[in-house]
Coordinates of C-alpha atoms in Angstrom, one line a residue:
X205 CA -53.8 66.9 -158.9
X206 CA -57.0 66.5 -156.8
X207 CA -56.2 65.8 -153.1
X208 CA -59.1 63.4 -152.6
X209 CA -60.4 60.6 -154.8
X210 CA -63.9 61.4 -156.0
X211 CA -66.9 59.3 -157.2
X212 CA -67.8 60.1 -160.7
X213 CA -70.7 59.5 -163.1
X214 CA -70.2 59.8 -166.8
X215 CA -73.2 59.6 -169.2
X216 CA -73.1 58.6 -172.8
X217 CA -70.0 56.4 -172.3
X218 CA -70.0 55.3 -176.0
X219 CA -68.3 58.6 -177.2
X220 CA -64.6 58.3 -177.8
X221 CA -64.0 61.5 -175.5
X222 CA -66.0 59.8 -172.9
X223 CA -63.8 56.7 -173.1
X224 CA -60.7 58.9 -172.9
X225 CA -61.9 60.8 -169.8
X226 CA -63.1 57.6 -168.1
X227 CA -59.7 56.0 -168.7
X228 CA -57.7 59.1 -167.5
X229 CA -59.7 59.8 -164.4
X230 CA -60.5 56.2 -163.4
X231 CA -57.6 54.1 -164.6
X232 CA -54.8 56.6 -164.3
X233 CA -56.0 58.9 -161.6
X234 CA -57.8 56.4 -159.4
X235 CA -61.1 58.0 -159.0
X236 CA -64.2 55.8 -158.7
X237 CA -66.0 55.8 -162.0
X238 CA -69.6 54.9 -162.8
X239 CA -70.4 55.0 -166.5
X240 CA -73.9 54.9 -168.2
X241 CA -75.3 54.4 -171.7
X242 CA -78.2 52.9 -173.4
X243 CA -76.8 49.8 -174.7
X244 CA -74.5 47.1 -173.1
X245 CA -71.8 47.3 -175.9
X246 CA -71.1 50.9 -175.3
X247 CA -67.3 50.9 -175.3
X248 CA -66.9 53.2 -172.3
X249 CA -68.8 50.7 -170.1
X250 CA -65.9 48.3 -170.5
X251 CA -63.0 50.5 -169.7
X252 CA -60.6 49.4 -167.1
X253 CA -61.4 52.7 -165.5
X254 CA -64.9 51.9 -164.7
X255 CA -65.9 50.5 -161.4
X256 CA -69.7 50.1 -162.2
X257 CA -71.8 50.5 -165.3
X258 CA -75.5 51.3 -165.7
X259 CA -78.0 51.1 -168.5
X260 CA -80.3 53.9 -168.8
X261 CA -83.3 54.8 -170.9
X262 CA -82.4 56.7 -174.1
X263 CA -82.6 60.4 -173.3
X264 CA -83.9 61.5 -176.7
X265 CA -86.8 59.2 -176.8
X266 CA -87.5 58.8 -173.0
X267 CA -86.1 61.9 -171.3
X268 CA -88.0 61.4 -168.0
X269 CA -87.0 57.9 -167.6
X270 CA -83.4 58.8 -168.5
X271 CA -83.4 61.5 -165.8
X272 CA -84.9 59.0 -163.4
X273 CA -82.2 56.4 -164.1
X274 CA -79.5 58.9 -163.6
X275 CA -80.8 59.9 -160.3
X276 CA -81.1 56.4 -159.2
X277 CA -77.5 55.7 -160.2
X278 CA -76.3 58.9 -158.3
X279 CA -78.0 57.9 -155.2
X280 CA -77.0 54.3 -155.2
X281 CA -73.4 55.1 -156.0
X282 CA -73.0 58.2 -153.7
X283 CA -71.8 60.2 -156.6
X284 CA -69.8 63.4 -156.1
X285 CA -69.7 64.7 -159.7
X286 CA -71.9 64.0 -162.8
X287 CA -70.1 64.6 -166.0
X288 CA -72.4 64.5 -169.1
X289 CA -70.5 63.6 -172.5
X290 CA -73.1 64.4 -175.1
X291 CA -76.4 66.2 -175.8
X292 CA -78.2 64.4 -172.9
X293 CA -76.8 67.4 -171.1
X294 CA -80.0 69.2 -172.3
X295 CA -82.2 66.8 -170.5
X296 CA -80.2 66.9 -167.3
X297 CA -80.0 70.7 -167.4
X298 CA -83.8 70.8 -167.8
X299 CA -84.2 68.7 -164.7
X300 CA -81.4 70.3 -162.7
X301 CA -83.6 71.3 -159.7
X302 CA -85.0 67.7 -159.4
X303 CA -81.5 66.3 -159.5
X304 CA -80.2 68.7 -156.9
X305 CA -83.1 68.0 -154.7
X306 CA -82.4 64.3 -155.0
X307 CA -78.7 64.6 -154.5
X308 CA -77.9 67.9 -152.8
X309 CA -74.2 67.2 -152.3
X310 CA -73.4 66.3 -156.0
X311 CA -71.7 68.6 -158.2
X312 CA -73.5 68.9 -161.6
X313 CA -70.9 69.9 -164.0
X314 CA -72.8 71.8 -166.7
X315 CA -74.1 75.3 -167.3
X316 CA -77.6 76.7 -167.3
X317 CA -80.2 75.5 -169.7
X318 CA -80.3 79.1 -171.1
X319 CA -76.6 79.1 -171.8
X320 CA -76.8 75.6 -173.4
X321 CA -79.6 76.5 -175.8
X322 CA -78.0 79.8 -176.8
X323 CA -74.9 78.1 -178.1
X324 CA -76.5 74.9 -179.4
X325 CA -78.8 76.7 -181.9
X326 CA -76.5 77.8 -184.7
X327 CA -78.7 80.8 -185.3
X328 CA -78.5 82.2 -181.8
X329 CA -74.9 81.3 -181.6
X330 CA -74.0 83.4 -184.6
X331 CA -75.9 86.3 -183.0
X332 CA -73.8 85.7 -179.8
X333 CA -70.6 85.8 -181.7
X334 CA -71.6 89.0 -183.6
X335 CA -72.4 90.5 -180.3
X336 CA -69.0 89.6 -178.9
X337 CA -67.3 90.9 -182.0
X338 CA -66.1 87.4 -183.0
X339 CA -65.8 86.8 -186.7
X340 CA -68.6 84.9 -188.4
X341 CA -69.1 84.2 -192.0
X342 CA -72.1 86.1 -193.7
X343 CA -75.1 84.3 -192.9
X344 CA -78.6 83.9 -194.2
X345 CA -81.2 82.1 -192.0
X346 CA -83.9 80.3 -193.9
X347 CA -87.3 79.0 -192.6
X348 CA -88.8 78.1 -196.0
X349 CA -87.6 76.1 -199.1
X350 CA -88.0 79.4 -201.2
X351 CA -85.7 81.3 -198.9
X352 CA -83.2 78.5 -199.0
X353 CA -83.0 78.4 -202.8
X354 CA -82.6 82.1 -203.0
X355 CA -79.7 82.1 -200.3
X356 CA -77.9 79.5 -202.3
X357 CA -77.8 81.8 -205.2
X358 CA -76.1 84.7 -203.2
X359 CA -72.6 83.2 -203.5
X360 CA -70.7 81.3 -206.3
X361 CA -69.7 78.9 -203.7
X362 CA -71.9 78.4 -200.6
X363 CA -72.2 76.0 -197.6
X364 CA -75.4 75.4 -195.5
X365 CA -76.2 73.5 -192.3
X366 CA -79.3 72.7 -190.3
X367 CA -79.4 75.0 -187.2
X368 CA -79.5 71.8 -185.0
X369 CA -77.4 69.4 -187.0
X370 CA -74.5 67.6 -185.4
X371 CA -71.7 65.4 -186.3
X372 CA -71.1 66.6 -189.9
X373 CA -74.7 65.5 -190.7
X374 CA -77.5 67.8 -192.2
X375 CA -75.1 69.7 -194.3
X376 CA -75.1 70.6 -198.1
X377 CA -72.7 72.6 -200.3
X378 CA -71.9 73.1 -203.9
X379 CA -68.2 73.2 -203.4
X380 CA -65.6 70.7 -202.1
X381 CA -65.6 67.0 -201.3
X382 CA -69.3 67.1 -200.2
X383 CA -70.6 69.0 -203.2
X384 CA -73.5 67.5 -204.8
X385 CA -74.4 64.7 -202.2
X386 CA -77.8 66.4 -201.5
X387 CA -80.1 68.4 -203.9
X388 CA -81.0 71.9 -203.0
X389 CA -84.8 71.0 -203.5
X390 CA -84.5 68.3 -200.9
X391 CA -83.8 70.8 -198.1
X392 CA -87.2 72.1 -196.5
X393 CA -86.3 74.5 -193.5
X394 CA -89.2 75.4 -191.2
X395 CA -89.6 77.9 -188.5
X396 CA -88.8 75.1 -185.9
X397 CA -86.0 73.6 -188.1
X398 CA -84.2 76.5 -189.8
X399 CA -81.2 76.2 -192.0
X400 CA -78.2 78.6 -192.3
X401 CA -76.6 79.4 -195.6
X402 CA -73.0 81.0 -195.6
X403 CA -70.5 81.9 -198.3
X404 CA -67.9 79.0 -198.6
X405 CA -64.8 80.1 -197.0
X406 CA -61.5 78.4 -197.9
X407 CA -59.3 77.5 -194.9
X408 CA -58.5 74.9 -192.4
X409 CA -61.1 73.2 -190.0
X410 CA -60.0 73.6 -186.4
X411 CA -61.7 72.7 -183.1
X412 CA -61.3 73.4 -179.5
X413 CA -62.2 72.0 -176.2
X414 CA -62.1 73.7 -172.8
X415 CA -63.0 73.3 -169.1
X416 CA -64.5 76.3 -167.5
X417 CA -65.6 77.3 -163.9
X418 CA -68.0 80.2 -163.5
X419 CA -66.9 81.9 -166.7
X420 CA -63.1 81.2 -166.4
X421 CA -61.3 78.9 -168.8
X422 CA -58.8 76.8 -166.9
X423 CA -57.9 74.2 -169.6
X424 CA -57.8 74.6 -173.3
X425 CA -56.8 72.6 -176.3
X426 CA -57.1 73.4 -180.0
X427 CA -56.7 70.9 -182.7
X428 CA -57.2 70.0 -186.3
X429 CA -58.0 66.8 -188.2
X430 CA -55.2 65.4 -190.2
X431 CA -57.9 62.6 -191.2
X432 CA -61.6 62.6 -191.2
X433 CA -64.3 59.9 -191.7
X434 CA -66.1 60.3 -195.0
X435 CA -65.1 63.9 -195.1
X436 CA -67.2 64.6 -191.9
X437 CA -66.0 63.9 -188.2
X438 CA -62.4 63.7 -187.4
X439 CA -60.5 60.4 -186.8
X440 CA -57.1 61.7 -186.1
X441 CA -56.6 64.7 -183.9
X442 CA -53.4 66.9 -183.6
X443 CA -53.0 69.7 -181.1
X444 CA -52.1 73.2 -182.7
X445 CA -51.1 76.6 -181.2
X446 CA -54.0 78.9 -181.6
X447 CA -54.4 81.9 -179.3
X448 CA -57.4 83.0 -181.4
X449 CA -59.4 80.1 -180.3
X450 CA -58.6 80.6 -176.7
X451 CA -59.5 84.2 -176.9
X452 CA -62.8 83.2 -178.4
X453 CA -63.7 80.7 -175.9
X454 CA -62.7 83.1 -173.0
X455 CA -65.1 85.8 -174.3
X456 CA -68.0 83.3 -174.6
X457 CA -67.3 81.7 -171.3
X458 CA -67.2 85.0 -169.5
X459 CA -70.4 86.3 -171.2
X460 CA -72.5 83.1 -170.3
X461 CA -70.8 82.4 -167.0
X462 CA -70.0 79.0 -168.2
X463 CA -69.4 76.1 -165.9
X464 CA -68.6 72.7 -167.7
X465 CA -66.9 71.5 -170.7
X466 CA -67.4 73.4 -174.0
X467 CA -66.1 73.0 -177.5
X468 CA -66.0 75.0 -180.5
X469 CA -65.5 74.6 -184.3
X470 CA -63.7 77.1 -186.4
X471 CA -62.7 77.9 -190.1
X472 CA -59.1 79.3 -190.0
X473 CA -58.4 81.2 -193.1
X474 CA -54.8 82.1 -194.5
X475 CA -54.7 85.4 -192.8
X476 CA -55.1 83.7 -189.4
X477 CA -58.7 84.6 -188.8
X478 CA -60.8 82.1 -186.9
X479 CA -64.3 82.2 -188.2
X480 CA -66.7 80.8 -185.6
X481 CA -68.6 77.8 -187.0
X482 CA -70.5 76.2 -184.2
X483 CA -70.5 75.3 -180.5
X484 CA -70.8 71.9 -179.0
X485 CA -71.7 72.4 -175.2
X486 CA -69.8 69.3 -174.1
X487 CA -66.6 67.5 -174.5
X488 CA -65.0 66.6 -177.8
X489 CA -61.9 65.0 -179.1
X490 CA -59.7 67.8 -177.6
X491 CA -59.8 66.2 -174.4
X492 CA -57.9 63.3 -175.7
X493 CA -54.8 65.4 -176.2
X494 CA -54.8 66.7 -172.7
X495 CA -53.0 64.6 -170.0
X496 CA -54.8 62.8 -167.2
X497 CA -53.0 65.2 -164.8
X498 CA -54.1 68.2 -166.7
X499 CA -57.8 67.0 -166.9
X500 CA -57.8 66.0 -163.1
X501 CA -56.4 69.4 -161.9
X502 CA -58.7 71.4 -164.3
X503 CA -61.8 69.7 -163.0
X504 CA -61.1 69.3 -159.2
X505 CA -58.3 71.7 -158.2
X506 CA -57.9 74.5 -161.0
X507 CA -55.1 76.8 -160.5
X508 CA -55.0 79.3 -163.4
X509 CA -55.0 78.6 -167.2
X510 CA -53.3 75.6 -168.9
X511 CA -53.1 75.5 -172.6
X512 CA -52.3 72.2 -174.3
X513 CA -49.1 72.6 -176.6
X514 CA -49.1 71.9 -180.2
X515 CA -47.9 68.6 -181.6
X516 CA -49.8 66.1 -179.5
X517 CA -51.7 63.4 -181.5
X518 CA -54.5 60.8 -180.9
X519 CA -56.5 58.6 -183.2
X520 CA -59.5 56.4 -183.4
X521 CA -57.5 53.3 -184.7
X522 CA -60.4 51.3 -185.9
X523 CA -61.8 54.2 -188.0
X524 CA -58.4 54.7 -189.6
X525 CA -58.2 51.0 -190.6
X526 CA -61.8 51.2 -191.9
X527 CA -61.0 54.1 -194.1
X528 CA -57.9 52.4 -195.5
X529 CA -59.8 49.2 -196.2
X530 CA -62.7 50.9 -197.9
X531 CA -60.4 53.3 -199.9
X532 CA -57.3 51.3 -200.6
X533 CA -55.9 54.2 -202.9
X534 CA -56.0 56.3 -199.7
X535 CA -54.3 53.8 -197.2
X536 CA -50.8 55.3 -197.7
X537 CA -51.9 58.7 -196.9
X538 CA -54.3 57.5 -194.0
X539 CA -51.4 55.9 -192.2
X540 CA -49.2 58.9 -192.9
X541 CA -51.8 61.1 -191.3
X542 CA -52.1 58.7 -188.3
X543 CA -48.4 58.3 -187.8
X544 CA -47.2 59.0 -184.3
X545 CA -50.8 59.1 -182.9
X546 CA -51.8 57.0 -179.9
X547 CA -55.3 55.3 -179.7
X548 CA -58.3 56.7 -177.9
X549 CA -60.2 53.4 -177.5
X550 CA -56.9 51.3 -176.9
X551 CA -55.1 52.7 -173.9
X552 CA -52.3 51.1 -172.2
X553 CA -53.6 48.1 -170.2
X554 CA -57.2 49.1 -171.3
X555 CA -58.0 47.4 -174.6
X556 CA -61.6 46.3 -174.0
X557 CA -63.1 49.5 -175.4
X558 CA -61.4 48.9 -178.6
X559 CA -62.9 45.5 -178.9
X560 CA -66.5 46.9 -177.9
X561 CA -66.0 49.8 -180.4
X562 CA -66.5 46.9 -183.0
X563 CA -69.2 45.2 -181.1
X564 CA -71.2 48.4 -180.8
X565 CA -71.8 48.5 -184.5
X566 CA -75.0 46.5 -183.5
X567 CA -76.2 49.9 -182.5
X568 CA -76.2 50.7 -186.3
X569 CA -79.0 48.2 -186.8
X570 CA -81.1 49.7 -184.0
X571 CA -80.6 53.2 -185.5
X572 CA -81.8 51.8 -189.0
X573 CA -84.9 50.2 -187.3
X574 CA -85.7 53.2 -185.3
X575 CA -85.2 55.7 -188.1
X576 CA -86.5 53.5 -191.0
X577 CA -83.3 54.2 -192.9
X578 CA -81.4 51.9 -195.3
X579 CA -77.6 51.8 -195.4
X580 CA -76.1 55.2 -196.3
X581 CA -72.8 57.2 -196.1
X582 CA -74.1 58.9 -193.0
X583 CA -75.3 55.8 -191.2
X584 CA -72.2 55.1 -189.1
X585 CA -72.0 58.7 -187.9
X586 CA -75.8 59.1 -187.3
X587 CA -76.0 55.7 -185.4
X588 CA -73.5 56.8 -183.0
X589 CA -75.8 59.1 -181.3
X590 CA -79.3 59.0 -182.5
X591 CA -80.7 58.3 -179.0
X592 CA -78.6 60.7 -177.1
X593 CA -79.3 63.7 -179.5
X594 CA -81.1 66.9 -178.8
X595 CA -82.9 68.4 -181.9
X596 CA -83.9 71.8 -180.4
X597 CA -87.5 70.7 -179.6
X598 CA -89.1 72.2 -176.6
X599 CA -88.1 70.5 -173.4
X600 CA -91.3 69.7 -171.4

């Protein structure tokens, strides 16, 4: 447990893992928490763990104004630590020197921009894994439509992803529950927006989340999704024992001298091999199955490695109910998958984030207007982070 209470600033407070960390560090551990986001209904702004909320410019659309807003909040609130919770970390990392100059005594808990970009791009991430002798499915990188079509003919069953896609979006496959949702001819890779095509491997999706200091992993959790939303992002999270995932993160963290939170996706096959899928250089749902004490110690007073044991369970309750209502035939299996799980947005004596998770659906309308999209299966997922996303474009 940290000896002194700290003044913390969280960005992208809408995300479920941000809500979780805010509750644990603010409400349970008693740190002073400032939360920021781009819209007032962001669930994390309304947690009992928040002492002060700020609205910022959207980092994706207005990166300079976003960084300026964050610096203003850091200075006004005398912040000790800044903890980014989504891909706004790229815009912060790009402006690290400016932030350090403006707040020299503040800990900026993220790695270098070079490290971030190497793992965020699925192409360079695959290269990194091969260099470190970590298993990766055979991959074809495509930068033209012709290359993409040819790659999909290499295997009987294949799976393809945009190099900078996130949240289960920008994927296409000819096998499994998502097969046929998108036509091959609709995918148009470019040099700036390549796609990866891989052989479809059968196994269980697994994810991990870790906290690292200067290349050393001090807290690690691995989990799977007993239930996912629209066959994409998980909405029930259960920790599992996975020494393979820990070993992989330790290799990558050491190679990149990683400081910050880091998350991985894997495909665990029947023989126990954990094929590397992608890296999210930020927190993910794995933090929800760590305790407040584990999180607090790992951040502020690390003392060796702590691994979250298997069998812990959390859920996004509203999403579970939504899935059961939209698909009544799945209701029984949905509730079975969620049995024993505690809520992420509805913590003990901290229920306002759950209410605002419903009110924040207004953000879907903002996404539809900004993107010029009609309602679609991907709308709810995409709307969650359209204005805090980094798409690999050059950072000016």
